[in-house]
Tab-separated table of C-alpha atoms in Angstrom:
chain	number	residue	atom	x	y	z
F	1	MET	CA	22.432	-50.785	3.277
F	2	GLY	CA	25.389	-51.981	1.249
F	3	LEU	CA	28.915	-53.002	1.981
F	4	ARG	CA	31.988	-50.923	1.470
F	5	LEU	CA	34.651	-52.934	-0.300
F	6	ASP	CA	38.326	-51.976	-0.423
F	7	ILE	CA	40.804	-54.108	-2.284
F	8	VAL	CA	44.400	-53.058	-1.715
F	9	THR	CA	47.698	-54.650	-2.625
F	10	PRO	CA	51.175	-53.580	-1.556
F	11	GLU	CA	51.546	-51.871	-4.917
F	12	ARG	CA	48.258	-50.038	-5.248
F	13	GLU	CA	44.666	-49.518	-4.241
F	14	LEU	CA	42.787	-51.646	-6.757
F	15	PHE	CA	39.175	-51.049	-5.878
F	16	THR	CA	37.119	-49.056	-3.467
F	17	GLY	CA	33.368	-48.657	-3.578
F	18	GLU	CA	29.905	-49.704	-2.454
F	19	VAL	CA	28.684	-53.202	-3.254
F	20	ASP	CA	25.815	-55.439	-2.141
F	21	THR	CA	27.537	-58.763	-1.564
F	22	VAL	CA	31.054	-60.140	-1.680
F	23	LEU	CA	32.123	-63.721	-2.367
F	24	VAL	CA	35.736	-64.457	-1.473
F	25	PRO	CA	38.046	-67.471	-1.724
F	26	GLY	CA	38.687	-68.057	1.979
F	27	ALA	CA	41.453	-70.362	3.140
F	28	GLU	CA	38.799	-72.790	4.332
F	29	GLY	CA	36.427	-72.523	1.401
F	30	GLN	CA	34.296	-69.953	-0.355
F	31	LEU	CA	32.954	-67.284	1.903
F	32	GLY	CA	29.987	-65.038	1.251
F	33	ILE	CA	29.802	-61.670	2.987
F	34	LEU	CA	26.481	-59.857	3.302
F	35	PRO	CA	25.782	-56.631	5.160
F	36	GLN	CA	25.680	-56.981	8.965
F	37	HIS	CA	28.314	-59.714	8.933
F	38	ALA	CA	30.051	-60.417	12.233
F	39	PRO	CA	33.592	-58.976	12.566
F	40	LEU	CA	35.933	-61.396	10.865
F	41	ILE	CA	39.591	-61.702	9.990
F	42	THR	CA	40.559	-64.469	7.640
F	43	VAL	CA	43.326	-65.681	5.376
F	44	LEU	CA	42.520	-65.789	1.674
F	45	ASP	CA	43.424	-68.404	-0.864
F	46	GLU	CA	44.181	-68.064	-4.530
F	47	GLY	CA	40.892	-67.523	-6.338
F	48	VAL	CA	38.170	-65.310	-7.712
F	49	LEU	CA	36.568	-62.588	-5.649
F	50	THR	CA	33.105	-61.686	-6.890
F	51	ALA	CA	31.235	-58.594	-5.802
F	52	ARG	CA	27.699	-57.766	-6.800
F	53	ARG	CA	26.304	-54.326	-7.168
F	54	GLY	CA	22.679	-54.393	-8.364
F	55	ALA	CA	22.630	-56.406	-11.574
F	56	GLU	CA	26.335	-55.875	-12.074
F	57	SER	CA	28.925	-58.476	-11.144
F	58	LEU	CA	32.547	-57.523	-10.583
F	59	ALA	CA	35.296	-60.115	-10.628
F	60	PHE	CA	38.835	-59.851	-9.306
F	61	ALA	CA	41.675	-62.331	-9.348
F	62	ILE	CA	43.107	-62.604	-5.822
F	63	HIS	CA	46.436	-64.338	-5.327
F	64	GLY	CA	46.621	-64.851	-1.586
F	65	GLY	CA	46.242	-62.342	1.214
F	66	TYR	CA	43.751	-61.679	3.990
F	67	MET	CA	40.460	-60.017	4.628
F	68	GLN	CA	39.033	-58.010	7.460
F	69	VAL	CA	35.299	-57.445	7.887
F	70	LEU	CA	34.086	-54.860	10.362
F	71	SER	CA	30.725	-53.083	10.454
F	72	ASP	CA	29.835	-53.372	6.768
F	73	HIS	CA	33.373	-52.554	5.701
F	74	VAL	CA	35.243	-55.295	3.856
F	75	ILE	CA	38.982	-54.780	3.492
F	76	VAL	CA	40.846	-57.197	1.275
F	77	LEU	CA	44.614	-57.072	1.624
F	78	ALA	CA	45.726	-59.120	-1.335
F	79	ASP	CA	49.309	-60.058	-2.137
F	80	VAL	CA	48.532	-59.620	-5.811
F	81	ALA	CA	45.161	-58.728	-7.307
F	82	GLU	CA	43.867	-57.945	-10.764
F	83	GLN	CA	40.717	-56.609	-12.294
F	84	ALA	CA	39.113	-58.490	-15.177
F	85	GLU	CA	39.952	-55.769	-17.702
F	86	GLU	CA	43.633	-55.889	-16.809
F	87	ILE	CA	44.081	-59.544	-17.540
F	88	ASP	CA	45.797	-60.504	-20.745
F	89	VAL	CA	43.865	-63.641	-21.731
F	90	GLU	CA	46.419	-64.776	-24.272
F	91	ARG	CA	49.249	-64.501	-21.787
F	92	ALA	CA	47.293	-66.342	-19.127
F	93	GLU	CA	46.402	-69.055	-21.660
F	94	GLU	CA	50.039	-69.337	-22.635
F	95	ALA	CA	51.097	-69.587	-18.985
F	96	ARG	CA	48.508	-72.318	-18.410
F	97	ARG	CA	49.790	-74.346	-21.374
F	98	ARG	CA	53.383	-73.990	-20.236
F	99	ALA	CA	52.561	-75.064	-16.702
F	100	GLU	CA	50.541	-78.052	-17.900
F	101	GLU	CA	53.296	-79.224	-20.212
F	102	LEU	CA	55.823	-78.909	-17.433
F	103	LEU	CA	53.617	-80.941	-15.112
F	104	LYS	CA	53.246	-83.739	-17.678
F	105	LYS	CA	56.997	-84.255	-17.634
F	106	GLN	CA	56.936	-85.247	-13.950
F	107	PRO	CA	59.500	-82.689	-12.772
F	108	PRO	CA	61.254	-82.813	-9.372
F	109	PRO	CA	59.005	-81.763	-6.464
F	110	GLU	CA	60.430	-78.258	-6.276
F	111	GLU	CA	59.611	-77.486	-9.897
F	112	GLN	CA	56.336	-79.280	-9.633
F	113	ARG	CA	55.215	-76.985	-6.852
F	114	ALA	CA	56.217	-73.926	-8.852
F	115	ALA	CA	54.382	-75.237	-11.907
F	116	MET	CA	51.288	-76.016	-9.852
F	117	ALA	CA	51.312	-72.485	-8.478
F	118	ALA	CA	51.716	-71.033	-11.962
F	119	LEU	CA	48.880	-73.207	-13.236
F	120	GLN	CA	46.653	-72.128	-10.387
F	121	ARG	CA	47.419	-68.463	-11.024
F	122	SER	CA	46.702	-68.681	-14.729
F	123	LEU	CA	43.445	-70.578	-14.127
F	124	VAL	CA	42.238	-67.923	-11.696
F	125	ARG	CA	43.091	-65.216	-14.198
F	126	LEU	CA	41.265	-66.981	-16.995
F	127	ARG	CA	38.223	-67.507	-14.859
F	128	VAL	CA	38.106	-63.839	-13.917
F	129	ALA	CA	38.633	-62.678	-17.494
F	130	ARG	CA	35.774	-64.843	-18.770
F	131	ARG	CA	33.440	-64.042	-15.957
F	132	GLN	CA	33.113	-60.339	-16.544
F	133	ARG	CA	29.590	-60.202	-17.897
F	134	PRO	CA	26.246	-59.037	-16.531
F	135	TYR	CA	25.032	-61.069	-13.633
F	136	ARG	CA	22.367	-63.619	-14.518
F	137	PRO	CA	20.562	-64.912	-11.457
F	138	GLU	CA	19.660	-68.305	-12.956
F	139	ARG	CA	23.324	-69.250	-13.226
F	140	GLU	CA	25.055	-70.624	-10.163
F	141	PRO	CA	28.480	-69.005	-9.737
F	142	GLU	CA	31.114	-71.655	-10.265
F	143	SER	CA	33.411	-72.226	-7.340
O	1	MET	CA	97.944	-22.186	-24.582
O	2	GLU	CA	96.080	-24.681	-26.717
O	3	THR	CA	96.139	-24.292	-30.444
O	4	LEU	CA	92.980	-23.330	-32.274
O	5	ARG	CA	92.454	-26.860	-33.519
O	6	GLU	CA	92.795	-28.319	-30.010
O	7	ILE	CA	90.320	-25.825	-28.619
O	8	ARG	CA	87.808	-26.692	-31.321
O	9	ARG	CA	88.125	-30.380	-30.533
O	10	HIS	CA	87.732	-29.668	-26.832
O	11	ILE	CA	84.565	-27.651	-27.475
O	12	ARG	CA	83.081	-30.462	-29.503
O	13	SER	CA	83.728	-33.061	-26.836
O	14	ILE	CA	82.376	-30.886	-24.023
O	15	GLY	CA	79.303	-30.200	-26.135
O	16	ASN	CA	78.660	-33.926	-26.539
O	17	LEU	CA	79.228	-34.472	-22.858
O	18	SER	CA	76.716	-31.859	-21.832
O	19	GLN	CA	74.134	-33.495	-24.061
O	20	VAL	CA	74.703	-36.824	-22.359
O	21	THR	CA	74.444	-35.342	-18.871
O	22	LYS	CA	71.316	-33.461	-19.856
O	23	ALA	CA	69.705	-36.667	-21.088
O	24	LEU	CA	70.688	-38.522	-17.910
O	25	GLU	CA	69.222	-35.715	-15.855
O	26	ALA	CA	65.890	-36.004	-17.642
O	27	VAL	CA	65.837	-39.793	-17.258
O	28	SER	CA	66.588	-39.584	-13.536
O	29	ALA	CA	63.939	-36.933	-13.030
O	30	SER	CA	61.239	-39.197	-14.440
O	31	LYS	CA	62.461	-42.159	-12.388
O	32	VAL	CA	62.282	-40.107	-9.195
O	33	GLN	CA	58.650	-39.348	-9.906
O	34	LYS	CA	57.772	-42.958	-10.625
O	35	ALA	CA	59.465	-44.232	-7.490
O	36	GLN	CA	57.787	-41.530	-5.434
O	37	ALA	CA	54.373	-42.412	-6.816
O	38	ALA	CA	55.024	-46.068	-6.031
O	39	VAL	CA	55.882	-45.230	-2.410
O	40	LEU	CA	52.634	-43.331	-2.039
O	41	ALA	CA	50.694	-46.231	-3.546
O	42	THR	CA	51.942	-48.571	-0.792
O	43	ARG	CA	50.570	-46.402	2.010
O	44	PRO	CA	46.938	-47.620	2.029
O	45	TYR	CA	48.061	-51.226	2.283
O	46	ALA	CA	50.657	-50.460	4.951
O	47	HIS	CA	48.073	-48.582	6.944
O	48	ARG	CA	45.497	-51.352	6.823
O	49	ALA	CA	47.972	-54.158	7.442
O	50	TRP	CA	49.340	-52.377	10.499
O	51	GLU	CA	45.806	-51.842	11.778
O	52	LEU	CA	45.230	-55.555	11.472
O	53	ILE	CA	48.449	-56.412	13.287
O	54	VAL	CA	47.708	-54.024	16.126
O	55	ASN	CA	44.199	-55.426	16.329
O	56	ILE	CA	45.405	-58.961	16.787
O	57	ALA	CA	48.509	-58.247	18.826
O	58	CYS	CA	46.768	-56.006	21.322
O	59	VAL	CA	44.303	-58.634	22.424
O	60	ARG	CA	45.197	-59.125	26.045
O	61	GLY	CA	46.609	-62.421	27.202
O	62	GLU	CA	47.881	-63.331	23.774
O	63	LYS	CA	51.475	-64.387	23.488
O	64	PHE	CA	53.365	-62.191	21.087
O	65	HIS	CA	54.380	-63.643	17.782
O	66	SER	CA	58.119	-64.290	17.558
O	67	LEU	CA	58.523	-61.532	14.950
O	68	LEU	CA	57.161	-59.107	17.560
O	69	THR	CA	59.268	-60.292	20.465
O	70	HIS	CA	62.253	-58.323	21.667
O	71	ARG	CA	65.346	-60.232	22.655
O	72	GLU	CA	67.424	-58.910	25.517
O	73	PRO	CA	70.339	-58.509	25.365
O	74	VAL	CA	70.949	-58.153	21.666
O	75	HIS	CA	73.932	-60.282	20.692
O	76	SER	CA	74.070	-59.637	16.984
O	77	VAL	CA	72.519	-57.313	14.480
O	78	LEU	CA	71.764	-57.596	10.796
O	79	ILE	CA	71.739	-54.496	8.633
O	80	VAL	CA	70.106	-54.330	5.235
O	81	LEU	CA	72.122	-51.708	3.388
O	82	PHE	CA	70.548	-50.002	0.375
O	83	THR	CA	72.944	-48.444	-2.129
O	84	SER	CA	72.950	-47.915	-5.860
O	85	ASP	CA	74.367	-50.279	-8.466
O	86	ARG	CA	76.035	-47.519	-10.409
O	87	GLY	CA	77.874	-44.331	-9.599
O	88	LEU	CA	77.313	-40.882	-11.087
O	89	CYS	CA	75.048	-39.959	-8.215
O	90	GLY	CA	77.114	-37.576	-6.140
O	91	ALA	CA	77.612	-38.433	-2.480
O	92	TYR	CA	74.526	-40.667	-2.323
O	93	ASN	CA	76.400	-43.873	-1.532
O	94	GLN	CA	79.045	-42.314	0.695
O	95	ASN	CA	76.391	-40.692	2.868
O	96	ILE	CA	74.412	-43.824	3.615
O	97	ILE	CA	77.549	-45.926	4.099
O	98	ARG	CA	78.998	-43.394	6.529
O	99	ALA	CA	75.729	-43.242	8.460
O	100	THR	CA	75.724	-47.031	8.665
O	101	THR	CA	79.312	-47.423	9.794
O	102	ASP	CA	78.837	-44.708	12.430
O	103	TYR	CA	75.781	-46.534	13.697
O	104	VAL	CA	77.595	-49.858	13.775
O	105	GLU	CA	80.402	-48.352	15.854
O	106	GLN	CA	77.863	-47.216	18.454
O	107	LEU	CA	76.206	-50.605	18.588
O	108	GLY	CA	79.265	-52.501	19.728
O	109	VAL	CA	77.883	-55.921	18.784
O	110	PRO	CA	78.762	-58.155	15.834
O	111	VAL	CA	77.030	-56.992	12.678
O	112	SER	CA	76.255	-58.875	9.510
O	113	TYR	CA	74.914	-57.350	6.312
O	114	ILE	CA	72.520	-57.866	3.468
O	115	ALA	CA	73.627	-55.669	0.589
O	116	VAL	CA	71.108	-54.261	-1.847
O	117	GLY	CA	73.098	-52.569	-4.597
O	118	ARG	CA	76.607	-53.216	-5.887
O	119	ARG	CA	78.257	-50.186	-4.330
O	120	GLY	CA	77.373	-51.201	-0.790
O	121	ARG	CA	78.357	-54.780	-1.438
O	122	ASP	CA	81.807	-53.684	-2.598
O	123	VAL	CA	82.289	-51.607	0.545
O	124	ILE	CA	81.213	-54.504	2.764
O	125	TRP	CA	83.703	-56.721	0.980
O	126	ARG	CA	86.472	-54.219	1.526
O	127	MET	CA	85.615	-53.985	5.233
O	128	GLN	CA	85.715	-57.784	5.277
O	129	ALA	CA	82.435	-57.758	7.157
O	130	ASP	CA	79.993	-60.635	7.234
O	131	LEU	CA	77.847	-60.521	4.092
O	132	VAL	CA	74.763	-62.729	4.389
O	133	ALA	CA	73.300	-62.034	0.982
O	134	GLU	CA	73.454	-59.507	-1.809
O	135	PHE	CA	70.885	-58.275	-4.287
O	136	HIS	CA	71.451	-56.069	-7.283
O	137	GLY	CA	70.020	-55.193	-10.665
O	138	LEU	CA	66.644	-54.126	-9.307
O	139	PRO	CA	64.666	-51.905	-11.689
O	140	ALA	CA	64.128	-48.238	-10.784
O	141	VAL	CA	60.598	-49.038	-9.707
O	142	PRO	CA	60.747	-52.640	-8.522
O	143	SER	CA	57.598	-54.680	-8.064
O	144	PHE	CA	56.693	-56.163	-4.724
O	145	VAL	CA	57.752	-59.621	-5.885
O	146	ASP	CA	61.230	-58.331	-6.786
O	147	VAL	CA	62.030	-57.389	-3.213
O	148	SER	CA	60.207	-60.020	-1.189
O	149	ALA	CA	63.271	-62.273	-1.365
O	150	ILE	CA	65.259	-59.616	0.496
O	151	ALA	CA	62.711	-59.560	3.302
O	152	ARG	CA	62.468	-63.337	3.434
O	153	THR	CA	66.219	-63.616	3.881
O	154	ALA	CA	66.072	-61.100	6.726
O	155	ILE	CA	63.150	-62.869	8.438
O	156	GLU	CA	64.978	-66.181	8.158
O	157	GLU	CA	68.078	-64.715	9.825
O	158	PHE	CA	65.924	-63.364	12.621
O	159	LEU	CA	63.944	-66.548	13.209
O	160	GLN	CA	67.101	-68.699	13.120
O	161	GLU	CA	68.422	-66.352	15.827
O	162	ARG	CA	71.490	-65.501	13.822
O	163	ALA	CA	70.453	-61.880	14.368
O	164	ASP	CA	68.533	-60.489	17.352
O	165	ALA	CA	67.568	-57.270	15.617
O	166	ILE	CA	67.364	-56.213	12.009
O	167	PHE	CA	67.785	-52.698	10.712
O	168	LEU	CA	67.190	-51.089	7.361
O	169	ALA	CA	69.802	-48.550	6.279
O	170	TYR	CA	68.544	-46.517	3.362
O	171	THR	CA	68.161	-42.979	2.131
O	172	ASP	CA	64.850	-41.324	2.799
O	173	PHE	CA	63.570	-39.144	0.003
O	174	ILE	CA	62.567	-35.740	1.357
O	175	ASN	CA	62.519	-33.686	-1.829
O	176	LEU	CA	64.522	-33.334	-5.006
O	177	MET	CA	67.239	-31.378	-3.213
O	178	ARG	CA	67.362	-33.273	0.050
O	179	GLN	CA	67.724	-36.940	0.867
O	180	GLN	CA	68.321	-38.149	4.387
O	181	PRO	CA	70.162	-41.349	5.321
O	182	VAL	CA	68.114	-43.203	7.937
O	183	ILE	CA	68.501	-46.365	9.976
O	184	LYS	CA	65.265	-47.968	10.959
O	185	ARG	CA	64.370	-51.085	12.884
O	186	LEU	CA	62.719	-53.752	10.778
O	187	LEU	CA	62.490	-56.573	13.294
O	188	PRO	CA	61.276	-57.144	15.900
O	189	LEU	CA	58.124	-55.137	15.358
O	190	THR	CA	56.730	-53.941	18.642
O	191	PRO	CA	53.215	-52.592	18.769
O	192	SER	CA	53.540	-51.566	22.423
O	193	ARG	CA	56.267	-49.071	21.615
O	194	LEU	CA	54.569	-47.656	18.604
O	195	GLU	CA	55.792	-44.099	18.906
O	196	GLU	CA	59.491	-44.819	18.707
O	197	GLN	CA	58.925	-47.472	16.120
O	198	ALA	CA	59.878	-47.322	12.532
O	199	VAL	CA	56.364	-48.130	11.467
O	200	SER	CA	54.893	-45.134	13.216
O	201	GLU	CA	55.551	-43.091	10.097
O	202	TYR	CA	52.933	-45.065	8.240
O	203	VAL	CA	50.259	-44.871	10.874
O	204	VAL	CA	50.298	-41.245	11.925
O	205	ASP	CA	46.676	-40.725	11.103
O	206	MET	CA	45.444	-43.958	12.628
O	207	GLN	CA	42.280	-43.746	14.695
O	208	PRO	CA	42.130	-45.375	18.109
O	209	LEU	CA	40.760	-48.838	17.494
O	210	GLY	CA	37.231	-49.698	18.329
O	211	VAL	CA	37.017	-52.863	20.368
O	212	ALA	CA	35.566	-55.621	18.274
O	213	GLU	CA	35.318	-59.327	18.862
O	214	TYR	CA	36.624	-60.794	15.677
O	215	ILE	CA	36.102	-64.256	14.356
O	216	TYR	CA	39.502	-65.539	13.272
O	217	GLU	CA	39.692	-68.006	10.472
O	218	PRO	CA	41.636	-70.312	10.585
O	219	GLY	CA	43.100	-68.900	13.830
O	220	LYS	CA	44.973	-65.917	15.252
O	221	ALA	CA	48.344	-67.584	15.017
O	222	GLU	CA	47.843	-68.564	11.385
O	223	ILE	CA	46.740	-65.069	10.492
O	224	MET	CA	49.717	-63.527	12.256
O	225	ASN	CA	51.947	-65.977	10.417
O	226	ALA	CA	50.569	-64.660	7.158
O	227	VAL	CA	50.335	-60.971	8.024
O	228	LEU	CA	53.616	-60.308	9.801
O	229	PRO	CA	56.037	-61.576	7.143
O	230	ARG	CA	53.992	-59.749	4.541
O	231	PHE	CA	54.166	-56.536	6.533
O	232	THR	CA	57.908	-56.962	6.937
O	233	GLU	CA	58.236	-57.422	3.192
O	234	LEU	CA	56.207	-54.300	2.716
O	235	GLN	CA	58.574	-52.274	4.860
O	236	VAL	CA	61.505	-53.535	2.854
O	237	TYR	CA	59.595	-52.663	-0.300
O	238	GLN	CA	58.978	-49.132	0.918
O	239	ALA	CA	62.633	-48.731	1.845
O	240	THR	CA	63.654	-49.956	-1.602
O	241	LEU	CA	61.403	-47.414	-3.279
O	242	GLU	CA	62.577	-44.585	-1.031
O	243	ALA	CA	66.179	-45.526	-1.750
O	244	SER	CA	65.460	-45.651	-5.459
O	245	ALA	CA	63.796	-42.239	-5.436
O	246	SER	CA	66.754	-40.821	-3.482
O	247	GLU	CA	69.304	-42.401	-5.776
O	248	HIS	CA	67.726	-40.916	-8.830
O	249	ALA	CA	67.249	-37.542	-7.175
O	250	ALA	CA	70.947	-37.571	-6.277
O	251	ARG	CA	71.859	-38.590	-9.798
O	252	ARG	CA	69.662	-35.885	-11.257
O	253	MET	CA	71.393	-33.333	-9.034
O	254	ALA	CA	74.852	-34.605	-9.996
O	255	MET	CA	73.937	-34.523	-13.664
O	256	ARG	CA	72.527	-31.026	-13.392
O	257	ASN	CA	75.796	-29.854	-11.832
O	258	ALA	CA	77.733	-31.588	-14.572
O	259	THR	CA	75.614	-29.913	-17.239
O	260	ASP	CA	76.105	-26.510	-15.603
O	261	ASN	CA	79.857	-27.051	-15.407
O	262	ALA	CA	79.979	-28.139	-19.017
O	263	GLU	CA	78.123	-25.037	-20.089
O	264	GLU	CA	80.467	-22.796	-18.131
O	265	LEU	CA	83.426	-24.574	-19.636
O	266	LEU	CA	81.924	-24.132	-23.087
O	267	ARG	CA	81.616	-20.391	-22.556
O	268	ASP	CA	85.256	-20.093	-21.508
O	269	LEU	CA	86.420	-22.285	-24.345
O	270	THR	CA	84.409	-20.336	-26.907
O	271	LEU	CA	86.035	-17.154	-25.681
O	272	MET	CA	89.438	-18.781	-25.941
O	273	ARG	CA	88.653	-20.084	-29.414
O	274	ASN	CA	87.628	-16.645	-30.620
O	275	LYS	CA	90.747	-15.074	-29.179
O	276	ALA	CA	92.925	-17.691	-30.765
O	277	ARG	CA	91.132	-17.279	-34.074
O	278	GLN	CA	91.566	-13.500	-34.027
O	279	GLN	CA	95.173	-13.891	-33.084
O	280	ALA	CA	95.717	-16.262	-35.968
O	281	ILE	CA	94.061	-13.855	-38.383
O	282	THR	CA	96.099	-10.932	-37.061
O	283	SER	CA	99.379	-12.765	-37.350
O	284	GLU	CA	98.437	-13.978	-40.830
O	285	LEU	CA	97.651	-10.394	-41.883
O	286	LEU	CA	100.921	-9.216	-40.403
O	287	ASP	CA	102.664	-11.941	-42.344
O	288	ILE	CA	101.020	-10.891	-45.581
O	289	ALA	CA	101.657	-7.202	-44.936
O	290	GLY	CA	105.254	-7.945	-43.990
O	291	GLY	CA	105.677	-10.102	-47.080
O	292	ALA	CA	104.249	-7.403	-49.340
O	293	GLU	CA	106.472	-4.819	-47.741
O	294	ALA	CA	109.554	-6.990	-48.239
O	295	LEU	CA	108.620	-7.645	-51.856
O	296	GLU	CA	108.146	-3.911	-52.450
O	297	GLN	CA	111.576	-3.150	-50.975
O	298	ALA	CA	113.184	-5.902	-53.015
O	299	LEU	CA	111.621	-4.546	-56.224
O	300	GLN	CA	112.771	-1.000	-55.444
O	301	ALA	CA	116.305	-2.205	-54.779
O	302	ALA	CA	116.318	-4.032	-58.099
O	303	ARG	CA	115.329	-0.920	-60.049
């Protein structure tokens, strides 16, 4: 018995389908969802959502939002979400460099926060883009 | 009566004009479709988010979140007015502005505005009403991030109690021929009065909720704090897209009328040109015939 996973953002329905397990970036740490999970509503952090279906591993970049789990149905309401194939690695790399350079210059707190957020976003994107490969059980998923 | 040369020039300029209006019509038609598709794409999220809100808010004994709480009596109202930046869209702006001003008259309480679109802003300025903020230059199909600032401004006004109720005034897209100005409550959201609520449109097919004991992480209040502003932003986003679809539908209609008029004008002008041309030829022939006749007579007289 698998899980049904829906990932929706205000702009579109990104993913819907059957998976075996889901690993999400919860606000209070990584959170693994298996079938028969207790009903749960939680806030999500910026991070990588990984879903496994057989030997396949799907990765999504999630930029904030919340998740609802009810009777083997996982609904992720993300503010912004991307699939690995959609991510432009070069652009993300570029954004990371820009943010890092900005942070080195010790900007005022306001800008620093914005740069930190940009850095975080680009890192999540890069991680998702590089992660899209067949699932190998001997490797621990990085968190 | 214009001269032949003037008519020709007129025909040329009308011809150019009709090409421009035709192009604008095509552009608007594609923008309507895109905006419409974007509205539809927001529905699944709206549906699920509302489900979540109802789930949390309906738990008995919970105090309502401040974004859900009605204030009685209402001392002041904020209206978010959606208009276009540019003209050439028929009565689109007049209709929504009239609907808004009529509504404001009924209200009888002080009203402040957030203007989305230059046209509405200009009207608010002329009325010398209280303008809290203005936004313009949004793309035809804005992204969620583009409009979240509008919603945040509105939420801030509500939470600071500068406004006790917030309404969205925008034009609902019904079909390419019809767009309906509507005024909808944005805040406070009230789950208990679902049916008369603005949001009910998005949740028509919602199933009665099964009772489930949820684990809330970090806590109910924190989740509400995250969900409610987001849902409010979403409603503003949907209104923006509806308004954009309506604007472009109105512009498409206006441009189609302009193209039709231009074509009619072209027909009349072509007729006039042909008449004038024939007349010119006739009078030229008469001239030549007259001249030849005169020459003939002169020659005979000389003999």
